[in-house]
Tab-separated table of C-alpha atoms in Angstrom:
chain	number	residue	atom	x	y	z
A	1	MET	CA	20.903	77.213	-107.483
A	2	ASP	CA	20.521	76.646	-103.735
A	3	ILE	CA	20.552	72.900	-103.125
A	4	LEU	CA	19.071	73.390	-99.642
A	5	THR	CA	15.968	75.257	-100.770
A	6	ILE	CA	15.355	74.331	-104.411
A	7	ASN	CA	13.149	71.330	-103.538
A	8	GLY	CA	11.609	72.103	-100.163
A	9	ASP	CA	10.812	74.596	-97.474
A	10	THR	CA	13.453	75.318	-94.851
A	11	GLY	CA	12.538	73.848	-91.491
A	12	ARG	CA	9.711	71.657	-92.798
A	13	TYR	CA	9.885	67.915	-93.426
A	14	PRO	CA	8.769	66.556	-96.821
A	15	LYS	CA	5.357	64.922	-97.042
A	16	SER	CA	6.834	61.446	-96.861
A	17	TYR	CA	5.672	58.197	-95.308
A	18	TYR	CA	8.568	58.439	-92.896
A	19	ALA	CA	7.688	61.929	-91.673
A	20	ALA	CA	4.048	60.914	-91.308
A	21	THR	CA	4.839	57.827	-89.207
A	22	ALA	CA	7.898	58.963	-87.209
A	23	HIS	CA	7.968	59.259	-83.444
A	24	PRO	CA	8.115	63.077	-83.194
A	25	PHE	CA	11.473	64.659	-82.473
A	26	GLU	CA	11.232	67.824	-80.385
A	27	ALA	CA	12.472	70.825	-82.346
A	28	ALA	CA	15.884	72.125	-81.314
A	29	PRO	CA	16.462	75.906	-81.140
A	30	ALA	CA	18.693	77.783	-83.565
A	31	PRO	CA	22.032	78.881	-82.071
A	32	GLN	CA	22.639	82.491	-81.128
A	33	GLY	CA	25.644	84.537	-80.071
A	34	ASP	CA	29.165	83.310	-79.360
A	35	ILE	CA	29.623	79.594	-78.628
A	36	SER	CA	32.738	77.585	-77.837
A	37	CYS	CA	33.045	73.802	-78.010
A	38	ASP	CA	35.468	70.981	-78.588
A	39	VAL	CA	33.792	69.822	-81.814
A	40	CYS	CA	31.349	71.630	-84.088
A	41	ILE	CA	29.430	69.260	-86.377
A	42	ILE	CA	27.697	70.481	-89.536
A	43	GLY	CA	24.842	68.296	-90.761
A	44	GLY	CA	22.021	66.540	-88.931
A	45	GLY	CA	21.928	63.282	-90.887
A	46	PHE	CA	23.469	59.904	-90.100
A	47	THR	CA	27.082	61.139	-90.318
A	48	GLY	CA	26.571	64.209	-88.168
A	49	VAL	CA	24.301	62.698	-85.536
A	50	SER	CA	26.430	59.557	-85.232
A	51	SER	CA	29.519	61.769	-84.851
A	52	ALA	CA	27.754	63.756	-82.130
A	53	LEU	CA	26.744	60.586	-80.301
A	54	HIS	CA	30.164	58.957	-80.392
A	55	LEU	CA	32.050	62.144	-79.545
A	56	ALA	CA	29.720	62.940	-76.642
A	57	LYS	CA	30.192	59.386	-75.356
A	58	ARG	CA	33.913	60.129	-75.277
A	59	GLY	CA	33.314	63.246	-73.176
A	60	TYR	CA	33.764	65.942	-75.823
A	61	LYS	CA	31.696	69.131	-75.734
A	62	VAL	CA	29.754	68.834	-78.981
A	63	VAL	CA	27.595	71.339	-80.873
A	64	LEU	CA	25.716	70.131	-83.971
A	65	LEU	CA	24.277	72.520	-86.578
A	66	GLU	CA	21.526	71.398	-88.963
A	67	ALA	CA	20.343	73.834	-91.625
A	68	ASN	CA	16.785	72.463	-91.604
A	69	ARG	CA	15.473	69.753	-89.258
A	70	ILE	CA	17.265	66.661	-87.987
A	71	GLY	CA	16.871	64.040	-90.747
A	72	TRP	CA	15.484	66.527	-93.272
A	73	GLY	CA	17.870	65.353	-95.996
A	74	ALA	CA	18.718	61.952	-97.459
A	75	SER	CA	18.996	60.284	-94.039
A	76	GLY	CA	15.264	60.720	-93.504
A	77	ARG	CA	14.126	60.009	-97.083
A	78	ASN	CA	15.969	56.875	-98.259
A	79	GLY	CA	14.888	53.288	-98.840
A	80	GLY	CA	15.859	52.222	-95.322
A	81	GLN	CA	18.171	49.415	-96.447
A	82	VAL	CA	21.102	48.455	-94.224
A	83	ASN	CA	23.350	46.784	-96.767
A	84	THR	CA	26.556	44.861	-96.213
A	85	GLY	CA	29.757	45.753	-98.012
A	86	MET	CA	30.660	48.858	-99.967
A	87	ARG	CA	28.819	50.058	-103.066
A	88	LEU	CA	31.189	47.899	-105.169
A	89	ASP	CA	31.444	44.114	-104.849
A	90	GLN	CA	34.539	42.690	-103.192
A	91	PRO	CA	36.061	41.195	-106.383
A	92	VAL	CA	35.845	44.652	-107.958
A	93	LEU	CA	37.536	46.201	-104.923
A	94	GLU	CA	40.281	43.568	-105.091
A	95	ALA	CA	40.938	44.482	-108.713
A	96	LYS	CA	40.973	48.229	-107.948
A	97	TYR	CA	42.847	48.350	-104.648
A	98	GLY	CA	44.443	44.935	-104.090
A	99	ARG	CA	43.342	42.016	-101.941
A	100	GLU	CA	44.702	43.351	-98.631
A	101	THR	CA	42.921	46.700	-98.917
A	102	ALA	CA	39.739	44.992	-100.113
A	103	HIS	CA	39.736	42.803	-97.001
A	104	ARG	CA	40.237	45.860	-94.787
A	105	LEU	CA	37.330	47.582	-96.534
A	106	TRP	CA	35.127	44.528	-95.996
A	107	ALA	CA	35.998	44.596	-92.302
A	108	VAL	CA	35.007	48.274	-92.109
A	109	ALA	CA	31.725	47.631	-93.943
A	110	THR	CA	30.941	44.680	-91.670
A	111	GLN	CA	31.543	46.898	-88.654
A	112	ALA	CA	29.058	49.390	-90.130
A	113	VAL	CA	26.181	46.901	-90.215
A	114	ASP	CA	27.100	45.544	-86.777
A	115	LEU	CA	27.161	49.107	-85.413
A	116	VAL	CA	23.651	49.853	-86.682
A	117	LYS	CA	22.296	46.677	-85.133
A	118	GLY	CA	24.218	47.310	-81.923
A	119	LEU	CA	23.007	50.894	-81.509
A	120	ILE	CA	19.401	49.813	-82.064
A	121	ALA	CA	19.724	47.089	-79.413
A	122	GLU	CA	21.766	49.129	-76.915
A	123	HIS	CA	19.502	52.171	-76.950
A	124	GLY	CA	16.165	50.496	-77.622
A	125	ILE	CA	15.551	52.418	-80.838
A	126	ASP	CA	12.071	51.667	-82.176
A	127	CYS	CA	12.667	51.658	-85.936
A	128	GLY	CA	11.241	48.302	-87.074
A	129	PHE	CA	14.553	46.697	-88.053
A	130	LYS	CA	14.125	43.428	-89.977
A	131	PRO	CA	16.917	41.211	-91.360
A	132	GLY	CA	17.330	40.241	-94.991
A	133	VAL	CA	17.885	41.964	-98.353
A	134	ILE	CA	17.388	40.292	-101.738
A	135	HIS	CA	19.653	41.443	-104.581
A	136	SER	CA	17.636	40.562	-107.676
A	137	SER	CA	18.489	40.631	-111.363
A	138	HIS	CA	16.405	40.925	-114.516
A	139	ARG	CA	19.304	39.624	-116.652
A	140	PRO	CA	19.692	35.816	-117.022
A	141	GLY	CA	23.398	36.303	-117.642
A	142	ASP	CA	23.825	37.534	-114.052
A	143	ALA	CA	23.178	34.048	-112.645
A	144	LEU	CA	26.802	33.000	-113.189
A	145	HIS	CA	28.114	36.261	-111.706
A	146	LEU	CA	25.968	35.864	-108.591
A	147	ALA	CA	27.105	32.258	-108.166
A	148	GLU	CA	30.759	33.289	-108.447
A	149	LEU	CA	30.212	36.162	-106.008
A	150	THR	CA	28.541	33.893	-103.459
A	151	ASP	CA	31.414	31.394	-103.726
A	152	ALA	CA	34.052	34.128	-103.457
A	153	MET	CA	32.461	35.662	-100.365
A	154	ARG	CA	32.250	32.229	-98.708
A	155	ASP	CA	35.725	31.033	-99.678
A	156	HIS	CA	37.732	34.263	-99.261
A	157	TYR	CA	35.758	36.252	-96.666
A	158	GLY	CA	34.102	33.521	-94.611
A	159	VAL	CA	30.612	34.810	-95.357
A	160	GLN	CA	27.958	32.151	-94.743
A	161	SER	CA	24.915	34.444	-94.818
A	162	MET	CA	24.573	34.835	-98.612
A	163	GLU	CA	22.250	32.397	-100.371
A	164	LEU	CA	22.140	32.054	-104.152
A	165	LEU	CA	18.596	32.121	-105.548
A	166	ASP	CA	17.748	30.488	-108.870
A	167	ARG	CA	14.521	31.412	-110.660
A	168	ASP	CA	12.307	29.105	-108.597
A	169	ALA	CA	13.879	30.043	-105.256
A	170	LEU	CA	13.700	33.742	-106.090
A	171	HIS	CA	10.072	33.574	-107.217
A	172	ALA	CA	9.136	31.756	-104.021
A	173	LEU	CA	10.199	34.913	-102.170
A	174	LEU	CA	9.611	37.544	-104.857
A	175	PRO	CA	6.723	36.381	-107.049
A	176	THR	CA	7.210	38.595	-110.106
A	177	ASP	CA	8.319	37.544	-113.566
A	178	PHE	CA	10.444	40.680	-113.894
A	179	TYR	CA	13.422	39.030	-112.136
A	180	CYS	CA	15.099	35.728	-112.954
A	181	CYS	CA	17.827	35.217	-110.331
A	182	GLY	CA	19.143	36.736	-107.157
A	183	LEU	CA	21.029	36.534	-103.903
A	184	LEU	CA	19.632	36.706	-100.365
A	185	ASP	CA	21.860	38.480	-97.855
A	186	ARG	CA	20.649	37.574	-94.365
A	187	ASP	CA	23.188	39.848	-92.610
A	188	ALA	CA	21.712	42.930	-94.290
A	189	GLY	CA	18.377	44.381	-93.238
A	190	HIS	CA	15.921	47.258	-93.428
A	191	LEU	CA	14.380	49.805	-91.075
A	192	HIS	CA	12.454	53.090	-90.737
A	193	PRO	CA	15.392	55.468	-91.316
A	194	LEU	CA	13.871	58.582	-89.758
A	195	ASN	CA	12.884	56.776	-86.560
A	196	TYR	CA	16.367	55.257	-86.454
A	197	LEU	CA	17.982	58.683	-86.842
A	198	PHE	CA	15.688	60.262	-84.243
A	199	GLY	CA	16.698	57.491	-81.851
A	200	LEU	CA	20.370	58.304	-82.428
A	201	ALA	CA	19.688	62.021	-81.957
A	202	ARG	CA	17.876	61.513	-78.647
A	203	THR	CA	20.722	59.307	-77.445
A	204	ALA	CA	23.288	61.933	-78.473
A	205	GLN	CA	21.375	64.569	-76.504
A	206	ALA	CA	21.228	62.272	-73.490
A	207	GLN	CA	25.023	61.973	-73.699
A	208	GLY	CA	25.335	65.767	-73.592
A	209	ALA	CA	25.557	66.757	-77.267
A	210	VAL	CA	23.818	70.058	-78.079
A	211	LEU	CA	21.777	69.954	-81.292
A	212	HIS	CA	20.625	73.059	-83.174
A	213	GLU	CA	18.157	73.135	-86.075
A	214	ASN	CA	17.452	75.912	-88.599
A	215	ALA	CA	21.153	76.720	-88.272
A	216	ARG	CA	22.526	77.100	-91.770
A	217	VAL	CA	26.289	77.521	-91.881
A	218	VAL	CA	27.472	80.401	-94.040
A	219	SER	CA	31.221	80.019	-93.592
A	220	ILE	CA	34.017	77.934	-92.063
A	221	GLU	CA	37.243	79.746	-91.230
A	222	LYS	CA	40.257	77.481	-90.916
A	223	GLY	CA	42.421	77.937	-87.865
A	224	SER	CA	42.943	76.797	-84.314
A	225	PRO	CA	40.263	77.166	-83.220
A	226	ALA	CA	38.244	76.968	-86.419
A	227	ILE	CA	35.367	79.443	-86.660
A	228	VAL	CA	31.955	78.372	-87.953
A	229	LYS	CA	29.365	81.060	-88.631
A	230	THR	CA	25.597	80.976	-89.096
A	231	ASP	CA	23.464	84.055	-89.621
A	232	ARG	CA	23.018	84.467	-85.847
A	233	ALA	CA	25.881	82.612	-84.189
A	234	THR	CA	29.661	82.236	-84.190
A	235	ILE	CA	31.026	78.891	-83.009
A	236	ARG	CA	34.682	78.431	-82.115
A	237	ALA	CA	35.782	74.798	-82.084
A	238	ASP	CA	38.977	72.790	-81.794
A	239	HIS	CA	37.632	70.446	-84.489
A	240	VAL	CA	34.969	70.750	-87.181
A	241	VAL	CA	33.135	67.755	-88.669
A	242	VAL	CA	31.267	68.220	-91.953
A	243	GLY	CA	28.689	65.550	-92.778
A	244	VAL	CA	26.407	67.116	-95.380
A	245	ASN	CA	26.756	64.549	-98.215
A	246	GLY	CA	24.810	65.744	-101.281
A	247	TYR	CA	23.919	69.080	-99.706
A	248	GLY	CA	27.482	70.385	-99.342
A	249	GLY	CA	27.570	72.753	-102.291
A	250	ARG	CA	30.757	74.786	-101.945
A	251	LEU	CA	30.801	74.770	-98.132
A	252	VAL	CA	34.074	72.839	-98.224
A	253	GLY	CA	35.375	73.773	-101.655
A	254	GLU	CA	38.042	71.061	-101.730
A	255	ASP	CA	35.336	68.356	-101.594
A	256	ALA	CA	32.968	69.843	-104.187
A	257	PRO	CA	34.584	68.260	-107.288
A	258	PHE	CA	34.391	64.786	-105.745
A	259	VAL	CA	30.867	64.546	-104.285
A	260	MET	CA	27.944	65.215	-106.602
A	261	PRO	CA	24.286	65.572	-105.622
A	262	ILE	CA	21.731	63.479	-107.501
A	263	ASN	CA	18.045	62.925	-106.838
A	264	ALA	CA	16.117	59.750	-106.039
A	265	TYR	CA	12.351	59.207	-105.769
A	266	VAL	CA	10.155	57.070	-103.552
A	267	GLY	CA	6.440	56.311	-103.393
A	268	THR	CA	4.421	54.462	-100.755
A	269	THR	CA	1.090	52.900	-101.689
A	270	ARG	CA	-2.055	52.688	-99.686
A	271	PRO	CA	-2.094	49.624	-97.395
A	272	LEU	CA	-2.251	46.545	-99.618
A	273	THR	CA	-4.692	43.714	-99.242
A	274	TYR	CA	-3.182	40.437	-98.054
A	275	ASP	CA	-3.507	39.029	-101.578
A	276	GLU	CA	-1.816	42.079	-103.152
A	277	ALA	CA	1.029	41.936	-100.626
A	278	ALA	CA	1.535	38.178	-101.094
A	279	ARG	CA	2.217	38.857	-104.787
A	280	VAL	CA	4.983	41.328	-103.842
A	281	LEU	CA	7.000	39.495	-101.166
A	282	THR	CA	6.296	36.327	-99.227
A	283	GLU	CA	8.881	37.127	-96.517
A	284	ASP	CA	9.688	40.404	-94.795
A	285	TYR	CA	12.795	41.166	-96.848
A	286	ALA	CA	13.866	44.274	-98.736
A	287	VAL	CA	14.893	44.149	-102.393
A	288	ALA	CA	17.451	46.031	-104.482
A	289	ASP	CA	17.829	45.134	-108.137
A	290	SER	CA	20.527	45.099	-110.802
A	291	LYS	CA	19.355	47.998	-112.951
A	292	PHE	CA	21.751	50.926	-113.277
A	293	VAL	CA	18.852	53.232	-112.384
A	294	ILE	CA	18.153	50.999	-109.427
A	295	ASN	CA	14.755	49.867	-108.132
A	296	TYR	CA	14.521	49.174	-104.399
A	297	PHE	CA	11.477	48.245	-102.390
A	298	ARG	CA	9.981	46.530	-99.361
A	299	LEU	CA	6.736	46.173	-97.475
A	300	THR	CA	6.249	48.503	-94.526
A	301	GLN	CA	5.032	47.433	-91.113
A	302	ASP	CA	1.490	48.507	-92.086
A	303	ARG	CA	1.639	46.468	-95.348
A	304	ARG	CA	2.280	49.237	-97.867
A	305	LEU	CA	4.686	48.861	-100.762
A	306	LEU	CA	7.498	51.379	-100.374
A	307	PHE	CA	9.090	51.601	-103.822
A	308	GLY	CA	12.084	53.667	-104.929
A	309	GLY	CA	12.943	54.092	-108.585
A	310	GLY	CA	12.791	56.229	-111.689
A	311	GLU	CA	15.112	58.869	-113.002
A	312	SER	CA	15.036	62.570	-113.838
A	313	TYR	CA	17.713	65.015	-114.887
A	314	GLY	CA	18.475	68.296	-113.163
A	315	TYR	CA	18.627	69.271	-109.527
A	316	ARG	CA	14.949	70.251	-109.256
A	317	PHE	CA	12.465	67.474	-108.452
A	318	PRO	CA	10.017	66.814	-111.322
A	319	ALA	CA	6.393	67.842	-110.938
A	320	ASP	CA	5.082	64.334	-111.702
A	321	LEU	CA	6.626	62.311	-108.875
A	322	ASP	CA	3.741	59.834	-109.123
A	323	GLY	CA	4.569	59.011	-112.727
A	324	ILE	CA	8.324	58.887	-112.099
A	325	VAL	CA	7.940	56.119	-109.500
A	326	ARG	CA	4.853	54.397	-110.928
A	327	ARG	CA	6.495	53.521	-114.248
A	328	PRO	CA	9.192	51.228	-112.837
A	329	MET	CA	6.868	49.912	-110.113
A	330	SER	CA	4.304	48.897	-112.739
A	331	ARG	CA	6.906	46.993	-114.736
A	332	VAL	CA	7.932	45.010	-111.657
A	333	PHE	CA	4.407	44.586	-110.222
A	334	PRO	CA	1.788	44.929	-112.986
A	335	HIS	CA	-1.005	44.003	-110.553
A	336	LEU	CA	-0.323	47.238	-108.650
A	337	ARG	CA	-0.366	49.460	-111.725
A	338	ASP	CA	-3.438	51.388	-110.573
A	339	VAL	CA	-2.933	51.229	-106.808
A	340	PRO	CA	-2.641	54.826	-105.546
A	341	PHE	CA	0.339	56.245	-103.716
A	342	ASP	CA	-0.537	57.802	-100.381
A	343	TYR	CA	2.934	59.362	-100.219
A	344	ARG	CA	5.548	60.296	-102.812
A	345	TRP	CA	8.729	62.295	-102.341
A	346	GLY	CA	12.204	63.008	-103.632
A	347	GLY	CA	15.564	63.174	-101.933
A	348	THR	CA	19.102	64.267	-102.734
A	349	LEU	CA	22.042	61.978	-102.079
A	350	GLY	CA	25.767	62.270	-102.727
A	351	ILE	CA	27.653	60.055	-105.165
A	352	THR	CA	31.309	59.789	-106.144
A	353	MET	CA	32.923	58.752	-109.412
A	354	SER	CA	34.407	55.688	-107.713
A	355	ARG	CA	31.175	54.927	-105.764
A	356	MET	CA	33.382	54.789	-102.662
A	357	PRO	CA	32.825	57.161	-99.720
A	358	HIS	CA	34.867	60.363	-99.710
A	359	PHE	CA	36.693	60.927	-96.390
A	360	ARG	CA	39.126	63.827	-96.067
A	361	ARG	CA	40.998	65.827	-93.427
A	362	HIS	CA	41.422	69.546	-94.185
A	363	ALA	CA	43.734	71.946	-92.344
A	364	GLY	CA	44.363	69.257	-89.738
A	365	ASN	CA	41.231	69.848	-87.661
A	366	ILE	CA	38.420	69.829	-90.268
A	367	LEU	CA	37.144	66.329	-91.117
A	368	THR	CA	34.630	65.542	-93.831
A	369	ALA	CA	32.800	62.407	-94.948
A	370	GLY	CA	30.201	61.928	-97.679
A	371	GLY	CA	29.522	60.454	-101.099
A	372	PHE	CA	28.061	57.219	-99.731
A	373	SER	CA	26.438	56.509	-103.124
A	374	GLY	CA	23.296	54.850	-101.791
A	375	GLN	CA	24.944	52.882	-98.948
A	376	GLY	CA	24.566	55.590	-96.341
A	377	VAL	CA	22.397	54.023	-93.638
A	378	ALA	CA	25.211	51.763	-92.468
A	379	LEU	CA	28.311	53.514	-93.821
A	380	ALA	CA	27.339	57.013	-92.696
A	381	THR	CA	26.503	55.704	-89.228
A	382	LEU	CA	29.958	54.146	-89.084
A	383	ALA	CA	31.496	57.358	-90.433
A	384	GLY	CA	30.399	59.089	-87.247
A	385	GLN	CA	32.200	56.535	-85.106
A	386	VAL	CA	35.280	56.612	-87.362
A	387	ILE	CA	35.394	60.416	-87.161
A	388	ALA	CA	35.050	60.353	-83.369
A	389	ASP	CA	37.976	57.940	-83.191
A	390	ALA	CA	40.047	60.199	-85.467
A	391	VAL	CA	39.341	63.264	-83.326
A	392	ALA	CA	40.514	61.234	-80.322
A	393	GLY	CA	43.743	60.316	-82.137
A	394	GLN	CA	42.775	56.815	-83.306
A	395	ALA	CA	42.696	57.447	-87.042
A	396	GLU	CA	43.441	54.036	-88.590
A	397	ARG	CA	39.997	53.560	-90.131
A	398	PHE	CA	39.652	57.218	-91.125
A	399	ASP	CA	43.064	57.141	-92.793
A	400	LEU	CA	42.148	53.932	-94.656
A	401	MET	CA	39.060	55.559	-96.139
A	402	ALA	CA	40.877	58.828	-96.847
A	403	SER	CA	43.666	56.953	-98.645
A	404	LEU	CA	41.357	55.679	-101.392
A	405	PRO	CA	42.085	57.532	-104.642
A	406	ALA	CA	39.459	60.169	-105.415
A	407	VAL	CA	38.532	60.988	-109.005
A	408	PRO	CA	36.868	64.356	-109.674
A	409	PHE	CA	33.779	64.444	-111.829
A	410	PRO	CA	34.700	65.551	-115.360
A	411	GLY	CA	33.745	69.055	-116.350
A	412	GLY	CA	34.138	70.584	-112.907
A	413	THR	CA	31.156	71.786	-110.907
A	414	ALA	CA	29.774	73.680	-113.927
A	415	MET	CA	29.689	70.891	-116.530
A	416	ARG	CA	29.390	67.748	-114.420
A	417	LEU	CA	25.570	67.729	-114.415
A	418	PRO	CA	25.214	67.872	-118.246
A	419	LEU	CA	27.791	65.096	-118.552
A	420	LEU	CA	25.960	63.034	-115.925
A	421	VAL	CA	22.728	63.520	-117.880
A	422	LEU	CA	24.376	62.004	-120.958
A	423	ALA	CA	25.680	59.060	-118.958
A	424	MET	CA	22.372	58.465	-117.167
A	425	THR	CA	20.465	58.609	-120.460
A	426	TRP	CA	22.781	55.956	-121.916
A	427	TYR	CA	22.504	53.654	-118.897
A	428	ALA	CA	18.743	54.136	-118.643
A	429	LEU	CA	18.475	53.067	-122.293
A	430	ARG	CA	20.576	49.968	-121.555
A	431	ASP	CA	18.235	49.148	-118.653
A	432	ARG	CA	15.207	49.362	-120.918
A	433	LEU	CA	16.847	47.195	-123.560
A	434	GLY	CA	17.857	44.610	-120.952
């Protein structure tokens, strides 16, 4: 199985809403011959491009290699939500890692959201950023949990931007009977992820970073310098940054047991009528719900419903993407049951057993980051800045993330997918039973 080619053509964007509406990014040539640089970056998503931008700002000679096109992977296919915090709630992190570490992790996650907003403002990136994400639940029993979480974030972390939503308050914003309670996070937000990434890439180029597309890496040789090879080029670099998330395969074998690729699916409807849209959301917020197989959605700038959801098992995308996404969408919004999708696509992201990002330093000068588990827009952007700091000798944040205990997926790389299928089947059944 080749994770880079199993679900799409090399060098060609998926037929997604994002690709259809992005401000075009001029293709970058594949590298050829012998190249020397300070830092070679592998991966043209949020982690890689942000690393290139922040390293180039520091004056490093940077070469970035993307196997397909910039933003071809999860960074250009996701739900576009810029969420606060880590994938786990702060009380859970306190229980796992202690209060002091949990507070440090909250500070890092807060910096991630602030960085996204700051880069958009500083560089005038046209990506339609809007504030506000609703975390909704279909389980009445979650009301107490959400109230306790809101109180804990206010009392222990000074967060004033989270508003508890009872049934009436939630339905005033999200008029569907599928959900019964929720929480509005005004510090979070949503954007067009591919336009955001293209804006970062153009800024990185303006700072002097050299980007190459259609440049699949075939090997990394440890050493000083490290040697990175594609089919047509050999790059010698003082440092190597690997930001490939779910598409890593065995490129860095030490990371493979800890970051697992899984697929997610998104559909975008035709433009809705004003009445149809008013029965989806009454404010321009994004939504992520409490189901284990999560639903996430928002209205686009041209009034389409962009809806992510559904599950499948195996690395290959299913043939019926329409049905995969339509089933959960129809349960949440029955009035849109027969509204056609103009776009539907799949994407591959990286998850970890702990749902915490996986940062590691290998052989001293090879740095990796991935496994953002659905929180990648903000956290992967920050990863690039954190990696740039570490290369420059300021490794406090990198070392914090790398110090988090990593648990390998059971069964190794051969058996982890069948075991995940069993787990996902169980959790999907629990979702259906409520």
